[in-house]
Coordinates of C-alpha atoms in Angstrom, one line a residue:
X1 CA -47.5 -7.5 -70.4
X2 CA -45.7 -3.9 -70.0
X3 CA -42.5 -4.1 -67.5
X4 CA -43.1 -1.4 -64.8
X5 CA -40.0 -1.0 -62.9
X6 CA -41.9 0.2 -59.6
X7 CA -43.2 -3.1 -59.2
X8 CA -41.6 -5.2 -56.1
X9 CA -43.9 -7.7 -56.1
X10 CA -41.1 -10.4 -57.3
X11 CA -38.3 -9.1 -55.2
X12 CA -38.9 -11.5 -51.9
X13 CA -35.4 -12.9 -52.6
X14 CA -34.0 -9.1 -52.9
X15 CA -35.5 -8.3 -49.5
X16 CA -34.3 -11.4 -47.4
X17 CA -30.8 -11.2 -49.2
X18 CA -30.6 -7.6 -47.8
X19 CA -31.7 -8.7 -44.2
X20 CA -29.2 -11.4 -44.3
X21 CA -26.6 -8.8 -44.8
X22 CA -27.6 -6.3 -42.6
X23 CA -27.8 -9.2 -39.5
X24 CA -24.7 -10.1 -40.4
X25 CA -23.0 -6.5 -40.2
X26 CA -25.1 -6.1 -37.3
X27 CA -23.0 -8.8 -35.9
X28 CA -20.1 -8.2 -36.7
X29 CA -20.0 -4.6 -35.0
X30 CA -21.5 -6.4 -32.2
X31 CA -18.3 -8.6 -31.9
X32 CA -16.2 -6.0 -32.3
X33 CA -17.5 -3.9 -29.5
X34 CA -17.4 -6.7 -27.0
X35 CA -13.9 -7.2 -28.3
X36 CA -12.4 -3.7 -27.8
X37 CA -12.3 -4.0 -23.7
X38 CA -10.1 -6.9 -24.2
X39 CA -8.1 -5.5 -26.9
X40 CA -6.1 -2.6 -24.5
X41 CA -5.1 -4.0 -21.0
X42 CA -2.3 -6.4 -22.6
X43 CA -1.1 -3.4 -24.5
X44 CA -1.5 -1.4 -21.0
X45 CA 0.2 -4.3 -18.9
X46 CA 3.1 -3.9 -22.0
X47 CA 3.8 -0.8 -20.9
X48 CA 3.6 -1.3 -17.1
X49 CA 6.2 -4.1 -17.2
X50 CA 8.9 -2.2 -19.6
X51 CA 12.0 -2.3 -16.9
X52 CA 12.8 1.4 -16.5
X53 CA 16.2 3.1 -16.8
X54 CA 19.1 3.4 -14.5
X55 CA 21.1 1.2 -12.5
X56 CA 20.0 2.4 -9.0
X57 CA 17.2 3.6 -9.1
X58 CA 15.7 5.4 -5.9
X59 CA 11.3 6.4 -5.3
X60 CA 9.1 7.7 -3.2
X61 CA 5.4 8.1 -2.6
X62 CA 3.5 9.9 -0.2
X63 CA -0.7 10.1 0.3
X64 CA -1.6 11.6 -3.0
X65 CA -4.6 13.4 -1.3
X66 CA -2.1 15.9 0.2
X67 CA -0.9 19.0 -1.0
X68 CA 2.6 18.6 0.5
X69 CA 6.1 18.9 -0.7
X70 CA 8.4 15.9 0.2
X71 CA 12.1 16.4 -1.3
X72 CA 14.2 13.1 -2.3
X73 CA 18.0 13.7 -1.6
X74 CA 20.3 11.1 -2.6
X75 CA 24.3 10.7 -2.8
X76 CA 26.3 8.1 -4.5
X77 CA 30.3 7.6 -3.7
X78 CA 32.2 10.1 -5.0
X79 CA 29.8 12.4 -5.6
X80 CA 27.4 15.2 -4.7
X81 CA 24.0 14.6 -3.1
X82 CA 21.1 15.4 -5.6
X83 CA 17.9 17.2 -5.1
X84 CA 15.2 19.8 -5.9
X85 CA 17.9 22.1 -5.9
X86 CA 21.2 20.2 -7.9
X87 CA 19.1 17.3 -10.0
X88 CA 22.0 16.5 -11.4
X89 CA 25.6 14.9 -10.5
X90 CA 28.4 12.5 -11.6
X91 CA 26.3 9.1 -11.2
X92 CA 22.3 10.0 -10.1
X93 CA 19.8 12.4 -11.8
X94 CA 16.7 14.1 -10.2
X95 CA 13.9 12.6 -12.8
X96 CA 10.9 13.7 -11.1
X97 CA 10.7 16.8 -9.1
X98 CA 6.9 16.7 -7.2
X99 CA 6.1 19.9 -5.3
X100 CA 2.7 18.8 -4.3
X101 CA -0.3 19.4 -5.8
X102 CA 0.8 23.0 -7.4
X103 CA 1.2 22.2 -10.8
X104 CA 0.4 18.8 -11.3
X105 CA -2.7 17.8 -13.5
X106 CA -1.6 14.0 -12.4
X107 CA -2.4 14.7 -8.4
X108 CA 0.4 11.9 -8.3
X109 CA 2.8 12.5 -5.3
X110 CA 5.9 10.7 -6.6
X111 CA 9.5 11.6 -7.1
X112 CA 12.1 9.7 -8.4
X113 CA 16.3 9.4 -9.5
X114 CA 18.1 7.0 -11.1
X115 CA 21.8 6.6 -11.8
X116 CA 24.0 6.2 -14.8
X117 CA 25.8 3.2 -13.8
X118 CA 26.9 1.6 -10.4
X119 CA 30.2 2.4 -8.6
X120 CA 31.1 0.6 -5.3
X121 CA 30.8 2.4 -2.3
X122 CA 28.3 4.0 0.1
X123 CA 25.0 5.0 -0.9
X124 CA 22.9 7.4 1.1
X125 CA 19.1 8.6 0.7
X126 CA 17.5 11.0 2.7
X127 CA 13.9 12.8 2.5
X128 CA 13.5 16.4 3.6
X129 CA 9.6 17.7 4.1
X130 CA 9.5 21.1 2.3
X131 CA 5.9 22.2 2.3
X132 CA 2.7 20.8 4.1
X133 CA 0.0 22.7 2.3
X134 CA -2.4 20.2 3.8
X135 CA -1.5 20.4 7.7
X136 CA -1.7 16.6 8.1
X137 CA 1.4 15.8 9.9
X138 CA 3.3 13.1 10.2
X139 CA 3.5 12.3 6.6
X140 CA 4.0 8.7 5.9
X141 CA 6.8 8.0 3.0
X142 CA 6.9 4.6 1.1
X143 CA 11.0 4.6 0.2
X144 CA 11.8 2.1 -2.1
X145 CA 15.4 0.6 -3.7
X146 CA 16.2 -0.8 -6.5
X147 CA 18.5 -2.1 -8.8
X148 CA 19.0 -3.1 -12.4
X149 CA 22.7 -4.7 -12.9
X150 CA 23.0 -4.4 -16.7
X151 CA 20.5 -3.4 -19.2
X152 CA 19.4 -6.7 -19.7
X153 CA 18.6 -7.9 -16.6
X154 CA 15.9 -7.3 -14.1
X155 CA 14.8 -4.9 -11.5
X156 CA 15.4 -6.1 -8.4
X157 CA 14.1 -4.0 -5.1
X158 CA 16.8 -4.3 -2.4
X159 CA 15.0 -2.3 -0.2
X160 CA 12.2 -0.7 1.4
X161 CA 10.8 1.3 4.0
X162 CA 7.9 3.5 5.3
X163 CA 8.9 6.8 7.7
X164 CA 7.4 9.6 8.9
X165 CA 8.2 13.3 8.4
X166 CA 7.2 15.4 11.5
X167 CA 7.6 18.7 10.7
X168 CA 8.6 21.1 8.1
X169 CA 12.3 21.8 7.5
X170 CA 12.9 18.4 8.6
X171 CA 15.3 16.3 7.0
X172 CA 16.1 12.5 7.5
X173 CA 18.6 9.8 6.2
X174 CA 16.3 6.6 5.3
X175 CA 19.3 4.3 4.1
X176 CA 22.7 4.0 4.2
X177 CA 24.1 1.0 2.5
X178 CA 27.1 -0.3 0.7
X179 CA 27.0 -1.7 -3.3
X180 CA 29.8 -3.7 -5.2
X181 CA 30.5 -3.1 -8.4
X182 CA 28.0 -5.6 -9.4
X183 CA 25.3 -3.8 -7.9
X184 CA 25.0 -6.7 -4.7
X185 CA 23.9 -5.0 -1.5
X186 CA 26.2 -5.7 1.6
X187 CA 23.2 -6.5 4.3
X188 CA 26.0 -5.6 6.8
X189 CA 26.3 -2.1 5.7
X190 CA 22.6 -1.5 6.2
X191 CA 21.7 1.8 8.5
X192 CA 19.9 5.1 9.1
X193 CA 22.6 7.4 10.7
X194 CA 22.0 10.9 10.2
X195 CA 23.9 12.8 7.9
X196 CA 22.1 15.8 5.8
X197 CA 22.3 16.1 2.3
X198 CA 20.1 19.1 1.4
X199 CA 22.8 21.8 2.4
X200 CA 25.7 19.4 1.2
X201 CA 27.8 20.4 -2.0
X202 CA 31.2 18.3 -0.7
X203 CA 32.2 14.8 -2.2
X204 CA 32.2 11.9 -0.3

């Protein structure tokens, strides 16, 4: 009998060993599709909880839908008040500067300082409404506190607050308070008296 090599007529067991493979690759890219969903949100929630820098650390937010302008001022003892227009001192920094919705692929309205250390004395944050691109006043303002005592340890927010901005050009203080040199608030010291930052170069 003459071998002709065109002839599959004995390869049943090729054909059922290549369908076995090919269910099981099948299968296994299966898997690993339903797998990749549950693969990124612990690497996302990672990120979310990293503690972030600074001791005090001072935020706001306003209704990202709005085109507007809200300025964070903030002055720590002994030094200068810091803003859009000195985002640096002594103790805080000016990290995020948000001027609305010009320039801002994110549409985030968010802006943020932090300082290098603690230092025992008054603390003082005001807001100051720049621009309303939008014409939806009052603006609501979600002012938040917090502090980080060492690098180690833990954010903690100390305080919180939601205000509303009137008009353009106006500025307000949100908090007044007093930290130790440990960071601890003094619930006493605890106030909203006026004092303006914005035009303010002097040292308290």
């Amino acid at each position: 009998m003459i071998y002709n090599p065109f002839d599959n007529s004995d390869d049943g067991g090729g054909t059922i060993f290549r369908d076995v493979i090919m269910l099981a690759l099948m299968g296994f890219v299966v898997i690993v599709v339903l797998l990749l969903p549950h693969i990124n949100p612990s690497k996302l929630k990672e990120n979310i909880d990293v503690n972030p820098p600074g001791n005090v650390i001072v935020e706001i937010r306003w209704p990202d839908i709005l085109d507007t302008d809200v300025d964070l001022w903030v002055q720590g003892p002994g030094d200068v008040p810091v803003g859009y227009s000195n985002k640096g001192g002594v103790l805080f920094n000016l990290l995020r500067d948000d001027i609305g919705h010009q320039g801002d692929v994110s549409k985030v309205n968010y802006e943020n300082s932090f300082s290098r250390g603690i230092v025992e004395g008054e603390y003082t944050i005001n807001l100051h409404l720049y621009r309303d691109g939008s014409g939806s006043l009052p603006i609501e303002v979600i002012v938040v506190v917090s502090v980080k005592e060492n690098p180690d340890a833990t954010t903690k927010r100390i305080l919180a607050r939601t205000v509303e901005l009137t008009s353009v050009g106006q500025e307000l203080t949100v908090f007044r308070f007093d930290l130790d040199k440990d960071g601890k608030l003094d619930a006493e010291s605890v106030h909203d008296i006026y004092i303006p930052l914005r035009s303010g170069r002097s040292v308290r």
